[in-house]
Tab-separated table of C-alpha atoms in Angstrom:
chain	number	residue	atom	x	y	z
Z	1	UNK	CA	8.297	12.267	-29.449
Z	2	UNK	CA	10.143	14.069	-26.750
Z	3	UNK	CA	13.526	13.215	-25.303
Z	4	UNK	CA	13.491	11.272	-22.369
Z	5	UNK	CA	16.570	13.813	-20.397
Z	6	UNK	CA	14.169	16.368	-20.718
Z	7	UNK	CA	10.621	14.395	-19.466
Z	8	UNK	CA	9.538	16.021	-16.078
Z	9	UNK	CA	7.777	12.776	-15.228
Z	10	UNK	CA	10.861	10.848	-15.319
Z	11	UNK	CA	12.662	13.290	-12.598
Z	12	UNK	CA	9.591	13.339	-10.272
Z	13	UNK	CA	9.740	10.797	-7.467
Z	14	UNK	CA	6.967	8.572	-6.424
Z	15	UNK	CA	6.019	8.792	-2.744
Z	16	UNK	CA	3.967	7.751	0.132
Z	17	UNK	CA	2.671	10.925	2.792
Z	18	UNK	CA	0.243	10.619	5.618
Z	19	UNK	CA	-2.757	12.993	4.782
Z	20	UNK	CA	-5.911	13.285	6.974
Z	21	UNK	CA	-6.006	10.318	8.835
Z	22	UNK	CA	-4.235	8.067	6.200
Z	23	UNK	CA	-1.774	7.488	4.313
Z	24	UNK	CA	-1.250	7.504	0.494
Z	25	UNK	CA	1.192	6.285	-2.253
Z	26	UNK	CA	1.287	8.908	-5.226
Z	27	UNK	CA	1.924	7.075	-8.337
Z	28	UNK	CA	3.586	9.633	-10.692
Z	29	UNK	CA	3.756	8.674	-14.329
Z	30	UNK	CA	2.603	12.196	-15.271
Z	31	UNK	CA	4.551	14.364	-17.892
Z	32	UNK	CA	5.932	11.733	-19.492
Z	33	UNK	CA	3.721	12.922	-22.932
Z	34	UNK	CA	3.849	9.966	-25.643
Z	35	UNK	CA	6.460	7.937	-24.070
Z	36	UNK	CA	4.184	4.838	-23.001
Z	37	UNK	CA	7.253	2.305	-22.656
Z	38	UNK	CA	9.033	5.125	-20.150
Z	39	UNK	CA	5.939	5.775	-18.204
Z	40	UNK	CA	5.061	1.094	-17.936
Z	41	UNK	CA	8.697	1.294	-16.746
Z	42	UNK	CA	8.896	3.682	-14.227
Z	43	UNK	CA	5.694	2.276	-13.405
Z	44	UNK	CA	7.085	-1.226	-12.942
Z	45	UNK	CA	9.977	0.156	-11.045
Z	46	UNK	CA	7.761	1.639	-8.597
Z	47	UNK	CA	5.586	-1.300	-8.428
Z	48	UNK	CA	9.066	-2.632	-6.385
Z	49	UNK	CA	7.803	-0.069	-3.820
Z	50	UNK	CA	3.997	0.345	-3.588
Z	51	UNK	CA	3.532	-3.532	-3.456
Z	52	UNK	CA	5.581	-4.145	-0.550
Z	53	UNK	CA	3.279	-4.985	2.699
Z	54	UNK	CA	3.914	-2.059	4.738
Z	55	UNK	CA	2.926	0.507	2.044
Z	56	UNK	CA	-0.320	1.890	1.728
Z	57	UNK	CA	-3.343	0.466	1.158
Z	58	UNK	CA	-4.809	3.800	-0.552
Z	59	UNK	CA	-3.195	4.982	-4.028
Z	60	UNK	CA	-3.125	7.956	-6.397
Z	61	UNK	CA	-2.379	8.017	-9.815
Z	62	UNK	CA	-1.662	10.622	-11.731
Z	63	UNK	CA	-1.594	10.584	-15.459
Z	64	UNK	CA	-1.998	14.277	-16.135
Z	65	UNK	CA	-0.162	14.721	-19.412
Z	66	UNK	CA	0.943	11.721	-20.145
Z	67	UNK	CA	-0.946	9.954	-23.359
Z	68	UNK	CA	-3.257	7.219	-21.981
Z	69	UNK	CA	-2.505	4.432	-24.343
Z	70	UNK	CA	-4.126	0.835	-23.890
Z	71	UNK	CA	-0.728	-0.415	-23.099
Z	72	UNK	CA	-0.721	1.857	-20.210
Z	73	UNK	CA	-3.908	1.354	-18.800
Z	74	UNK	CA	-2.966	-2.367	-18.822
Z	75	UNK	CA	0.294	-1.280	-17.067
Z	76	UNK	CA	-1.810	0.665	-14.329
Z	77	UNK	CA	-4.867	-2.076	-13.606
Z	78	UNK	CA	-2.498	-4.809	-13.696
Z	79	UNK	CA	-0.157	-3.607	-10.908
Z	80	UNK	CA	-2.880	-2.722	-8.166
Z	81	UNK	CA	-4.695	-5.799	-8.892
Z	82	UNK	CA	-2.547	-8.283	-9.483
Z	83	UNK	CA	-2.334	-9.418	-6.148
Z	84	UNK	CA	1.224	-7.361	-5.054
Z	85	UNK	CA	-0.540	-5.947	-2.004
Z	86	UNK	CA	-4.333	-5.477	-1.372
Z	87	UNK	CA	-5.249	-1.760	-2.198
Z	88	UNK	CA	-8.431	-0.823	-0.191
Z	89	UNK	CA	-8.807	2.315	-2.922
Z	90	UNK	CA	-7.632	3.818	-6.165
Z	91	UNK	CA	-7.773	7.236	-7.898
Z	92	UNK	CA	-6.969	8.114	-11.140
Z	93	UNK	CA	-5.804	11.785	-11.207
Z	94	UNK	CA	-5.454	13.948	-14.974
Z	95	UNK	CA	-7.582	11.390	-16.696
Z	96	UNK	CA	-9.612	12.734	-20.009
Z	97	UNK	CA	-13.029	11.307	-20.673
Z	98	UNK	CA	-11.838	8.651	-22.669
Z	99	UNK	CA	-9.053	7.655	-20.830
Z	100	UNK	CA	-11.458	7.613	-17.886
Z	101	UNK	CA	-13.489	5.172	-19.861
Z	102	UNK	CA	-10.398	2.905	-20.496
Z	103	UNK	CA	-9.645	2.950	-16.909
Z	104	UNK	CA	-13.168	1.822	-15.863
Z	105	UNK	CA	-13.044	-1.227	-18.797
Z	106	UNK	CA	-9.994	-2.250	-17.414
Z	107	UNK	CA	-10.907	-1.952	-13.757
Z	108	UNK	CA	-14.411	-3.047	-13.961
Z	109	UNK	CA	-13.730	-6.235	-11.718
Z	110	UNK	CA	-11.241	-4.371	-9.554
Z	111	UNK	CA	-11.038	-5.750	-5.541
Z	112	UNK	CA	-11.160	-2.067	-4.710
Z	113	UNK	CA	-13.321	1.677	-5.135
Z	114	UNK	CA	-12.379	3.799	-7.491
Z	115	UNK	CA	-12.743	7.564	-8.427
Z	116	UNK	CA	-11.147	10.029	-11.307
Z	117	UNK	CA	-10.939	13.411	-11.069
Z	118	UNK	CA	-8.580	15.960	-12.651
Z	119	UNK	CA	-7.883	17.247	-8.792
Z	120	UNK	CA	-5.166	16.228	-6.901
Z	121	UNK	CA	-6.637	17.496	-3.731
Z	122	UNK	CA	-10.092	16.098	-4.364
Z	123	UNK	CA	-8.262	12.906	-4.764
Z	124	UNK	CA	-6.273	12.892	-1.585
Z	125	UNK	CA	-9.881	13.524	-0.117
Z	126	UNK	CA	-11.439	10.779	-1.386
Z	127	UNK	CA	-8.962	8.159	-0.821
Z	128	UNK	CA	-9.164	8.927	3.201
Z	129	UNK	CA	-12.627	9.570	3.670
Z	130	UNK	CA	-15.036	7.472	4.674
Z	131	UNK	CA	-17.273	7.802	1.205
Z	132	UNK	CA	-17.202	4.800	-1.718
């Protein structure tokens, strides 16, 4: 297990930035390695933000190296789809295969599109174009 002072995900802000002819909110519970209850609470504590009304309705994820635990995929699909805000898309950025697989189980009924990919650009791409 690593030590939380020294977790990279834990220092690195979530954010919302206009890109294209959107904007998005970049989830960041990245680099937070096999921490799970770190990365559901920083998620949580973000959730405070990216649910309020005037956020974005488009939102990245990024999981890149950060273990993908059930608990944490629960953490994810709950917060988007619970009802906080309606997201019009999702992407799941640093995903393996079978953490991609989770994600899609989880999010199988979710109110919005959806796309994975290991690139951040390809995901800020997605999320404003006109594509599904």
């Amino acid at each position: 297990m690593h030590e939380s002072k020294e977790l990279p995900g834990l220092k690195k802000k979530s954010f919302s930035v206009f890109f294209g002819e959107g904007e998005i909110w970049f989830e960041h519970p990245d680099g937070i390695y096999d921490n799970t209850d770190l990365a559901i609470e920083k998620l949580v504590n973000d959730s405070k933000e990216f649910c309020r009304p005037s956020r974005p309705s488009l939102i990245a994820v990024n999981v890149d190296e950060t273990d993908v635990t059930d608990e944490l995929v629960g953490a994810v699909s709950e917060k988007p789809v619970s009802g906080c805000k309606r997201f019009t898309r999702a992407a799941i950025v640093g995903a393996d295969s079978t953490a991609v697989r989770k994600f899609k189980r989880a999010l199988s009924n979710a109110p919005f599109a959806l796309f994975f990919t290991r690139d951040f650009e390809k995901a800020k791409e997605w999320l404003v174009s006109e594509e599904v």
